[in-house]
Amino acid sequence: VREQTPRRKRERFIALGGQFEGRDWIAWKVVGSKLGSPQRLSKLTYRIGAMRDPNVADANPANGCAQGLNIHAAQPDSKIVRRRHLVECRVSPDAVACVPHSAHAWRLGDTYTAGPKFRVQRLRVVASYKYVGRKLVLLEIDPDYELVPEP
């Protein structure tokens, strides 16, 4: 298995529409109304302020979906999220396991299991949202979260 270099991960993240806050990567995760993973077999809950650290995230970019926290580099629109909720996360670059080769910018017809995915070992959930029509509405924000200004 040939792991991606930090530079290559960053390049792929940017190509997928990724954005930054300070040195952290901004990420998105589609979740259920109780902030649980939409995957039926998963027991993960993305609580506000929580950091998740699975045992070992799969660093092989040839695997599209594998062990670790699979999140998105760009915010999905209301058609992808549908009746689910969305959490906004911050990820330190050293927590990024890989950006899979199969990851791509959002396309018409994508579901939450596709798109600009990348895999991490840990993250911080800073806010939760819900779409009301096509408008994204803030539900909760981490009271300890402080916006990091750009340098």
CSV table of N, CA and C in Angstrom, one decimal:
chain,number,residue,atom,x,y,z
A,1,VAL,N,0.8,-1.2,0.0
A,1,VAL,CA,0.0,0.0,0.0
A,1,VAL,C,0.9,1.2,0.0
A,2,ARG,N,0.7,2.1,-1.0
A,2,ARG,CA,1.4,3.3,-1.0
A,2,ARG,C,0.6,4.5,-0.5
A,3,GLU,N,0.9,5.0,0.7
A,3,GLU,CA,0.2,6.0,1.3
A,3,GLU,C,0.4,7.4,0.6
A,4,GLN,N,-0.6,8.3,0.7
A,4,GLN,CA,-0.4,9.6,0.1
A,4,GLN,C,0.5,10.5,1.0
A,5,THR,N,1.2,11.3,0.4
A,5,THR,CA,2.0,12.3,1.1
A,5,THR,C,1.1,13.4,1.6
A,6,PRO,N,1.5,14.1,2.7
A,6,PRO,CA,0.7,15.2,3.1
A,6,PRO,C,0.4,16.2,2.0
A,7,ARG,N,1.3,16.5,1.2
A,7,ARG,CA,1.2,17.4,0.0
A,7,ARG,C,0.1,16.9,-0.9
A,8,ARG,N,0.1,15.6,-1.3
A,8,ARG,CA,-0.8,15.1,-2.2
A,8,ARG,C,-2.2,15.1,-1.6
A,9,LYS,N,-2.4,14.8,-0.3
A,9,LYS,CA,-3.7,14.8,0.4
A,9,LYS,C,-4.2,16.3,0.2
A,10,ARG,N,-3.4,17.3,0.5
A,10,ARG,CA,-3.9,18.7,0.4
A,10,ARG,C,-4.3,19.0,-1.0
A,11,GLU,N,-3.5,18.6,-2.0
A,11,GLU,CA,-3.8,18.9,-3.4
A,11,GLU,C,-5.2,18.3,-3.7
A,12,ARG,N,-5.4,17.1,-3.4
A,12,ARG,CA,-6.7,16.4,-3.7
A,12,ARG,C,-7.8,17.1,-2.9
A,13,PHE,N,-7.6,17.4,-1.7
A,13,PHE,CA,-8.7,18.1,-0.9
A,13,PHE,C,-9.1,19.4,-1.6
A,14,ILE,N,-8.1,20.2,-2.0
A,14,ILE,CA,-8.4,21.5,-2.7
A,14,ILE,C,-9.1,21.2,-4.0
A,15,ALA,N,-8.7,20.2,-4.8
A,15,ALA,CA,-9.3,19.8,-6.1
A,15,ALA,C,-10.8,19.4,-5.9
A,16,LEU,N,-11.1,18.9,-4.7
A,16,LEU,CA,-12.5,18.5,-4.4
A,16,LEU,C,-13.4,19.7,-4.0
A,17,GLY,N,-12.8,20.9,-3.9
A,17,GLY,CA,-13.5,22.0,-3.4
A,17,GLY,C,-13.3,22.3,-1.9
A,18,GLY,N,-12.4,21.7,-1.3
A,18,GLY,CA,-12.1,21.8,0.1
A,18,GLY,C,-11.7,23.2,0.5
A,19,GLN,N,-12.1,23.6,1.7
A,19,GLN,CA,-11.7,24.9,2.2
A,19,GLN,C,-11.0,24.8,3.6
A,20,PHE,N,-10.4,25.8,4.0
A,20,PHE,CA,-9.6,25.8,5.3
A,20,PHE,C,-10.1,26.9,6.2
A,21,GLU,N,-9.8,26.6,7.5
A,21,GLU,CA,-10.0,27.6,8.5
A,21,GLU,C,-8.7,27.6,9.3
A,22,GLY,N,-7.8,28.6,9.2
A,22,GLY,CA,-6.5,28.5,9.7
A,22,GLY,C,-5.8,27.4,9.1
A,23,ARG,N,-5.2,26.5,9.8
A,23,ARG,CA,-4.6,25.3,9.2
A,23,ARG,C,-5.5,24.1,9.2
A,24,ASP,N,-6.6,24.2,9.8
A,24,ASP,CA,-7.6,23.1,9.8
A,24,ASP,C,-8.4,23.0,8.5
A,25,TRP,N,-8.7,21.8,8.2
A,25,TRP,CA,-9.6,21.5,7.0
A,25,TRP,C,-11.0,21.6,7.5
A,26,ILE,N,-11.9,22.2,6.7
A,26,ILE,CA,-13.3,22.2,6.9
A,26,ILE,C,-13.9,21.0,6.3
A,27,ALA,N,-14.8,20.3,7.0
A,27,ALA,CA,-15.4,19.1,6.5
A,27,ALA,C,-16.8,19.0,6.9
A,28,TRP,N,-17.6,18.1,6.2
A,28,TRP,CA,-19.0,18.0,6.3
A,28,TRP,C,-19.4,16.5,6.4
A,29,LYS,N,-20.4,16.2,7.2
A,29,LYS,CA,-20.9,14.8,7.4
A,29,LYS,C,-22.4,14.9,7.4
A,30,VAL,N,-23.0,14.0,6.5
A,30,VAL,CA,-24.4,13.9,6.5
A,30,VAL,C,-24.8,12.9,7.7
A,31,VAL,N,-25.7,13.3,8.6
A,31,VAL,CA,-26.0,12.4,9.7
A,31,VAL,C,-27.6,12.3,9.8
A,32,GLY,N,-28.0,11.5,10.7
A,32,GLY,CA,-29.4,11.4,11.0
A,32,GLY,C,-29.9,12.5,12.0
A,33,SER,N,-31.1,12.6,12.3
A,33,SER,CA,-31.7,13.7,13.1
A,33,SER,C,-31.1,13.6,14.5
A,34,LYS,N,-30.6,12.5,15.0
A,34,LYS,CA,-30.0,12.3,16.3
A,34,LYS,C,-28.5,12.4,16.2
A,35,LEU,N,-28.0,12.9,15.1
A,35,LEU,CA,-26.5,13.1,14.8
A,35,LEU,C,-25.8,11.7,14.7
A,36,GLY,N,-26.5,10.7,14.4
A,36,GLY,CA,-25.8,9.4,14.2
A,36,GLY,C,-25.4,9.2,12.8
A,37,SER,N,-24.5,8.3,12.5
A,37,SER,CA,-24.1,8.0,11.2
A,37,SER,C,-25.3,7.5,10.4
A,38,PRO,N,-25.5,7.9,9.1
A,38,PRO,CA,-26.6,7.3,8.4
A,38,PRO,C,-26.4,5.9,8.0
A,39,GLN,N,-25.3,5.3,8.2
A,39,GLN,CA,-25.1,3.9,7.9
A,39,GLN,C,-25.7,3.1,9.0
A,40,ARG,N,-26.6,2.1,8.6
A,40,ARG,CA,-27.3,1.4,9.6
A,40,ARG,C,-26.5,0.6,10.6
A,41,LEU,N,-25.4,0.1,10.1
A,41,LEU,CA,-24.5,-0.7,11.0
A,41,LEU,C,-23.6,0.1,11.9
A,42,SER,N,-23.5,1.3,11.6
A,42,SER,CA,-22.5,2.2,12.4
A,42,SER,C,-23.2,2.6,13.7
A,43,LYS,N,-22.4,2.7,14.7
A,43,LYS,CA,-22.9,3.2,16.0
A,43,LYS,C,-22.3,4.6,16.4
A,44,LEU,N,-21.6,5.2,15.4
A,44,LEU,CA,-21.0,6.5,15.7
A,44,LEU,C,-22.0,7.6,15.8
A,45,THR,N,-21.8,8.5,16.7
A,45,THR,CA,-22.7,9.7,16.9
A,45,THR,C,-21.7,10.9,16.8
A,46,TYR,N,-22.1,11.8,16.0
A,46,TYR,CA,-21.3,13.0,15.8
A,46,TYR,C,-21.8,14.2,16.7
A,47,ARG,N,-21.6,14.1,18.0
A,47,ARG,CA,-22.1,15.1,18.9
A,47,ARG,C,-21.3,16.4,18.8
A,48,ILE,N,-21.9,17.5,19.0
A,48,ILE,CA,-21.3,18.8,19.0
A,48,ILE,C,-20.1,18.8,19.9
A,49,GLY,N,-18.9,19.3,19.4
A,49,GLY,CA,-17.7,19.4,20.2
A,49,GLY,C,-17.0,18.1,20.3
A,50,ALA,N,-17.6,17.0,20.0
A,50,ALA,CA,-16.9,15.7,20.2
A,50,ALA,C,-15.8,15.4,19.1
A,51,MET,N,-14.8,14.7,19.5
A,51,MET,CA,-13.8,14.2,18.6
A,51,MET,C,-13.9,12.7,18.6
A,52,ARG,N,-13.9,12.1,17.4
A,52,ARG,CA,-13.9,10.7,17.2
A,52,ARG,C,-12.6,10.2,16.8
A,53,ASP,N,-12.2,9.1,17.4
A,53,ASP,CA,-10.9,8.5,17.1
A,53,ASP,C,-11.0,7.0,16.9
A,54,PRO,N,-11.3,6.5,15.7
A,54,PRO,CA,-11.4,5.1,15.5
A,54,PRO,C,-10.1,4.4,15.7
A,55,ASN,N,-10.0,3.1,15.8
A,55,ASN,CA,-8.8,2.4,16.1
A,55,ASN,C,-7.7,2.8,15.1
A,56,VAL,N,-7.9,2.5,13.8
A,56,VAL,CA,-6.9,2.9,12.8
A,56,VAL,C,-7.7,3.2,11.5
A,57,ALA,N,-7.6,4.4,11.0
A,57,ALA,CA,-8.2,4.7,9.8
A,57,ALA,C,-7.4,4.1,8.6
A,58,ASP,N,-8.1,3.6,7.6
A,58,ASP,CA,-7.5,3.0,6.4
A,58,ASP,C,-6.8,4.1,5.6
A,59,ALA,N,-5.5,4.0,5.4
A,59,ALA,CA,-4.8,5.1,4.7
A,59,ALA,C,-4.6,4.7,3.2
A,60,ASN,N,-5.2,3.6,2.8
A,60,ASN,CA,-5.0,3.2,1.4
A,60,ASN,C,-6.0,4.0,0.5
A,61,PRO,N,-5.5,4.9,-0.4
A,61,PRO,CA,-6.5,5.7,-1.2
A,61,PRO,C,-7.2,4.9,-2.3
A,62,ALA,N,-6.7,3.6,-2.5
A,62,ALA,CA,-7.4,2.8,-3.5
A,62,ALA,C,-8.7,2.3,-2.9
A,63,ASN,N,-8.9,2.4,-1.6
A,63,ASN,CA,-10.2,1.9,-1.0
A,63,ASN,C,-11.1,3.2,-0.9
A,64,GLY,N,-12.2,3.1,-1.6
A,64,GLY,CA,-13.1,4.3,-1.6
A,64,GLY,C,-13.8,4.5,-0.3
A,65,CYS,N,-14.3,3.5,0.4
A,65,CYS,CA,-14.9,3.6,1.7
A,65,CYS,C,-14.4,2.5,2.6
A,66,ALA,N,-13.8,2.9,3.7
A,66,ALA,CA,-13.1,1.9,4.5
A,66,ALA,C,-13.1,2.4,6.0
A,67,GLN,N,-12.4,1.7,6.8
A,67,GLN,CA,-12.4,2.0,8.2
A,67,GLN,C,-11.9,3.4,8.4
A,68,GLY,N,-12.5,4.1,9.3
A,68,GLY,CA,-12.1,5.5,9.6
A,68,GLY,C,-13.4,6.4,9.5
A,69,LEU,N,-13.2,7.6,9.7
A,69,LEU,CA,-14.4,8.5,9.6
A,69,LEU,C,-14.4,9.1,8.1
A,70,ASN,N,-15.4,8.7,7.4
A,70,ASN,CA,-15.5,9.1,6.0
A,70,ASN,C,-16.4,10.4,6.0
A,71,ILE,N,-15.8,11.5,5.6
A,71,ILE,CA,-16.5,12.8,5.6
A,71,ILE,C,-16.3,13.5,4.2
A,72,HIS,N,-16.9,14.6,4.0
A,72,HIS,CA,-16.8,15.3,2.7
A,72,HIS,C,-16.1,16.6,2.8
A,73,ALA,N,-15.4,16.9,1.7
A,73,ALA,CA,-14.6,18.1,1.6
A,73,ALA,C,-15.4,19.3,1.2
A,74,ALA,N,-16.6,19.1,0.6
A,74,ALA,CA,-17.4,20.2,0.2
A,74,ALA,C,-18.9,20.0,0.7
A,75,GLN,N,-19.5,21.1,1.0
A,75,GLN,CA,-20.9,21.0,1.6
A,75,GLN,C,-21.9,20.4,0.6
A,76,PRO,N,-22.6,19.4,0.9
A,76,PRO,CA,-23.6,18.8,0.0
A,76,PRO,C,-24.8,19.7,0.0
A,77,ASP,N,-25.5,19.7,-1.2
A,77,ASP,CA,-26.7,20.5,-1.2
A,77,ASP,C,-27.9,19.8,-0.7
A,78,SER,N,-29.1,20.5,-0.6
A,78,SER,CA,-30.3,19.9,0.0
A,78,SER,C,-30.8,18.7,-0.7
A,79,LYS,N,-30.5,18.5,-2.0
A,79,LYS,CA,-31.0,17.2,-2.6
A,79,LYS,C,-30.2,16.0,-2.1
A,80,ILE,N,-29.0,16.2,-1.7
A,80,ILE,CA,-28.2,15.1,-1.2
A,80,ILE,C,-28.5,14.8,0.2
A,81,VAL,N,-28.7,15.8,1.0
A,81,VAL,CA,-28.9,15.7,2.4
A,81,VAL,C,-30.4,15.2,2.7
A,82,ARG,N,-31.3,15.7,1.9
A,82,ARG,CA,-32.7,15.4,2.0
A,82,ARG,C,-33.2,15.6,3.4
A,83,ARG,N,-33.8,14.6,4.1
A,83,ARG,CA,-34.4,14.8,5.4
A,83,ARG,C,-33.3,14.6,6.5
A,84,ARG,N,-32.1,14.4,6.2
A,84,ARG,CA,-31.1,14.2,7.2
A,84,ARG,C,-30.5,15.6,7.7
A,85,HIS,N,-29.7,15.5,8.6
A,85,HIS,CA,-29.0,16.7,9.1
A,85,HIS,C,-27.5,16.7,8.6
A,86,LEU,N,-26.9,17.8,8.9
A,86,LEU,CA,-25.5,18.0,8.4
A,86,LEU,C,-24.7,18.5,9.5
A,87,VAL,N,-23.5,17.9,9.8
A,87,VAL,CA,-22.6,18.5,10.8
A,87,VAL,C,-21.4,19.1,10.1
A,88,GLU,N,-20.9,20.2,10.6
A,88,GLU,CA,-19.7,20.8,10.1
A,88,GLU,C,-18.6,20.5,11.1
A,89,CYS,N,-17.4,20.1,10.5
A,89,CYS,CA,-16.3,19.6,11.3
A,89,CYS,C,-15.0,20.4,11.0
A,90,ARG,N,-14.1,20.3,11.9
A,90,ARG,CA,-12.7,20.7,11.6
A,90,ARG,C,-11.8,19.6,11.8
A,91,VAL,N,-10.8,19.5,10.9
A,91,VAL,CA,-9.9,18.3,10.9
A,91,VAL,C,-8.5,18.9,10.8
A,92,SER,N,-7.6,18.4,11.7
A,92,SER,CA,-6.2,18.8,11.6
A,92,SER,C,-5.6,18.0,10.5
A,93,PRO,N,-4.7,18.6,9.7
A,93,PRO,CA,-4.1,17.9,8.5
A,93,PRO,C,-3.4,16.6,8.9
A,94,ASP,N,-2.9,16.5,10.1
A,94,ASP,CA,-2.2,15.3,10.6
A,94,ASP,C,-3.2,14.1,10.9
A,95,ALA,N,-4.5,14.4,11.0
A,95,ALA,CA,-5.5,13.4,11.2
A,95,ALA,C,-6.0,12.8,9.9
A,96,VAL,N,-5.6,13.4,8.8
A,96,VAL,CA,-6.2,12.9,7.5
A,96,VAL,C,-5.4,11.6,7.1
A,97,ALA,N,-6.2,10.5,7.0
A,97,ALA,CA,-5.6,9.2,6.6
A,97,ALA,C,-5.4,9.2,5.1
A,98,CYS,N,-6.4,9.6,4.3
A,98,CYS,CA,-6.2,9.7,2.8
A,98,CYS,C,-7.4,10.3,2.2
A,99,VAL,N,-7.2,10.7,0.9
A,99,VAL,CA,-8.3,11.2,0.0
A,99,VAL,C,-8.4,10.1,-1.0
A,100,PRO,N,-9.4,9.3,-1.0
A,100,PRO,CA,-9.5,8.2,-2.0
A,100,PRO,C,-9.5,8.6,-3.4
A,101,HIS,N,-8.9,7.7,-4.3
A,101,HIS,CA,-8.8,8.0,-5.7
A,101,HIS,C,-10.1,8.2,-6.3
A,102,SER,N,-11.1,7.5,-5.8
A,102,SER,CA,-12.5,7.5,-6.3
A,102,SER,C,-13.3,8.8,-6.0
A,103,ALA,N,-12.7,9.6,-5.0
A,103,ALA,CA,-13.4,10.8,-4.6
A,103,ALA,C,-13.5,11.8,-5.8
A,104,HIS,N,-14.7,12.5,-5.9
A,104,HIS,CA,-14.9,13.5,-6.9
A,104,HIS,C,-15.8,14.6,-6.4
A,105,ALA,N,-15.8,15.7,-7.1
A,105,ALA,CA,-16.7,16.8,-6.8
A,105,ALA,C,-18.1,16.3,-6.8
A,106,TRP,N,-19.0,16.9,-6.1
A,106,TRP,CA,-20.4,16.5,-6.1
A,106,TRP,C,-21.0,16.5,-7.5
A,107,ARG,N,-21.7,15.5,-7.9
A,107,ARG,CA,-22.3,15.3,-9.2
A,107,ARG,C,-23.8,15.1,-9.0
A,108,LEU,N,-24.6,15.5,-10.1
A,108,LEU,CA,-26.0,15.3,-10.1
A,108,LEU,C,-26.3,13.8,-9.9
A,109,GLY,N,-27.1,13.4,-8.9
A,109,GLY,CA,-27.5,12.1,-8.7
A,109,GLY,C,-26.6,11.4,-7.6
A,110,ASP,N,-25.6,12.1,-7.1
A,110,ASP,CA,-24.8,11.5,-5.9
A,110,ASP,C,-25.7,11.4,-4.7
A,111,THR,N,-25.3,10.4,-3.9
A,111,THR,CA,-25.9,10.3,-2.5
A,111,THR,C,-24.8,10.7,-1.5
A,112,TYR,N,-25.2,10.6,-0.2
A,112,TYR,CA,-24.2,10.9,0.8
A,112,TYR,C,-23.0,9.9,0.8
A,113,THR,N,-23.1,8.8,0.2
A,113,THR,CA,-22.1,7.8,0.2
A,113,THR,C,-21.0,8.1,-0.9
A,114,ALA,N,-21.2,9.1,-1.7
A,114,ALA,CA,-20.3,9.4,-2.8
A,114,ALA,C,-19.8,10.8,-2.7
A,115,GLY,N,-19.3,11.4,-3.7
A,115,GLY,CA,-18.8,12.7,-3.7
A,115,GLY,C,-17.4,12.9,-3.3
A,116,PRO,N,-17.1,14.2,-2.7
A,116,PRO,CA,-15.7,14.6,-2.4
A,116,PRO,C,-15.3,14.0,-1.0
A,117,LYS,N,-15.3,12.7,-0.9
A,117,LYS,CA,-15.0,12.1,0.4
A,117,LYS,C,-13.5,12.1,0.7
A,118,PHE,N,-13.2,12.1,2.0
A,118,PHE,CA,-11.9,11.8,2.5
A,118,PHE,C,-12.0,11.1,3.9
A,119,ARG,N,-11.0,10.5,4.3
A,119,ARG,CA,-11.0,9.6,5.5
A,119,ARG,C,-10.1,10.2,6.6
A,120,VAL,N,-10.5,10.3,7.8
A,120,VAL,CA,-9.7,10.8,8.9
A,120,VAL,C,-9.8,9.9,10.1
A,121,GLN,N,-8.9,10.1,11.0
A,121,GLN,CA,-8.8,9.4,12.3
A,121,GLN,C,-9.5,10.1,13.4
A,122,ARG,N,-9.6,11.4,13.3
A,122,ARG,CA,-10.3,12.2,14.4
A,122,ARG,C,-10.8,13.5,13.8
A,123,LEU,N,-11.8,14.1,14.4
A,123,LEU,CA,-12.3,15.4,14.0
A,123,LEU,C,-13.0,16.1,15.1
A,124,ARG,N,-13.4,17.3,14.9
A,124,ARG,CA,-14.1,18.1,15.9
A,124,ARG,C,-15.4,18.6,15.2
A,125,VAL,N,-16.5,18.2,15.8
A,125,VAL,CA,-17.8,18.7,15.3
A,125,VAL,C,-18.1,20.1,15.9
A,126,VAL,N,-18.2,21.1,15.0
A,126,VAL,CA,-18.4,22.5,15.5
A,126,VAL,C,-19.8,23.0,15.4
A,127,ALA,N,-20.6,22.4,14.5
A,127,ALA,CA,-22.0,22.9,14.3
A,127,ALA,C,-22.9,21.8,13.6
A,128,SER,N,-24.2,21.9,13.9
A,128,SER,CA,-25.1,21.0,13.2
A,128,SER,C,-26.2,21.9,12.5
A,129,TYR,N,-26.6,21.4,11.3
A,129,TYR,CA,-27.6,22.1,10.5
A,129,TYR,C,-28.7,21.2,10.0
A,130,LYS,N,-29.7,21.8,9.4
A,130,LYS,CA,-30.7,21.1,8.8
A,130,LYS,C,-31.2,22.0,7.6
A,131,TYR,N,-31.5,21.4,6.5
A,131,TYR,CA,-32.0,22.2,5.4
A,131,TYR,C,-33.5,22.3,5.6
A,132,VAL,N,-34.0,23.5,5.4
A,132,VAL,CA,-35.4,23.8,5.4
A,132,VAL,C,-35.7,24.4,3.9
A,133,GLY,N,-36.2,23.5,3.1
A,133,GLY,CA,-36.3,23.8,1.7
A,133,GLY,C,-34.8,23.8,1.2
A,134,ARG,N,-34.4,24.9,0.6
A,134,ARG,CA,-33.0,24.9,0.1
A,134,ARG,C,-32.1,25.8,1.0
A,135,LYS,N,-32.7,26.2,2.1
A,135,LYS,CA,-31.9,27.1,3.0
A,135,LYS,C,-31.3,26.2,4.2
A,136,LEU,N,-30.0,26.4,4.4
A,136,LEU,CA,-29.4,25.7,5.5
A,136,LEU,C,-29.5,26.5,6.8
A,137,VAL,N,-30.1,25.8,7.8
A,137,VAL,CA,-30.5,26.5,9.1
A,137,VAL,C,-29.6,25.9,10.2
A,138,LEU,N,-28.9,26.8,10.9
A,138,LEU,CA,-28.1,26.3,12.0
A,138,LEU,C,-29.0,25.8,13.2
A,139,LEU,N,-28.6,24.6,13.7
A,139,LEU,CA,-29.4,24.1,14.8
A,139,LEU,C,-28.6,24.2,16.1
A,140,GLU,N,-27.3,24.0,16.1
A,140,GLU,CA,-26.5,24.1,17.3
A,140,GLU,C,-25.1,24.4,16.9
A,141,ILE,N,-24.4,25.1,17.8
A,141,ILE,CA,-23.0,25.4,17.5
A,141,ILE,C,-22.2,25.1,18.8
A,142,ASP,N,-21.0,24.6,18.7
A,142,ASP,CA,-20.2,24.3,19.9
A,142,ASP,C,-19.9,25.6,20.6
A,143,PRO,N,-20.3,25.8,21.9
A,143,PRO,CA,-20.1,27.0,22.6
A,143,PRO,C,-18.6,27.3,22.8
A,144,ASP,N,-17.7,26.3,22.7
A,144,ASP,CA,-16.3,26.5,22.9
A,144,ASP,C,-15.6,26.8,21.5
A,145,TYR,N,-16.3,26.8,20.4
A,145,TYR,CA,-15.7,27.0,19.1
A,145,TYR,C,-15.5,28.5,18.9
A,146,GLU,N,-14.3,28.7,18.4
A,146,GLU,CA,-13.9,30.1,18.1
A,146,GLU,C,-13.4,30.1,16.6
A,147,LEU,N,-14.0,31.0,15.8
A,147,LEU,CA,-13.5,31.1,14.4
A,147,LEU,C,-12.1,31.5,14.4
A,148,VAL,N,-11.3,30.8,13.6
A,148,VAL,CA,-9.9,31.2,13.4
A,148,VAL,C,-9.7,32.1,12.2
A,149,PRO,N,-9.3,33.4,12.4
A,149,PRO,CA,-9.2,34.3,11.3
A,149,PRO,C,-8.0,33.8,10.3
A,150,GLU,N,-8.2,34.1,9.1
A,150,GLU,CA,-7.2,33.8,8.1
A,150,GLU,C,-6.0,34.7,8.3
A,151,PRO,N,-4.8,34.1,8.1
A,151,PRO,CA,-3.6,34.9,8.3
A,151,PRO,C,-3.4,36.1,7.3
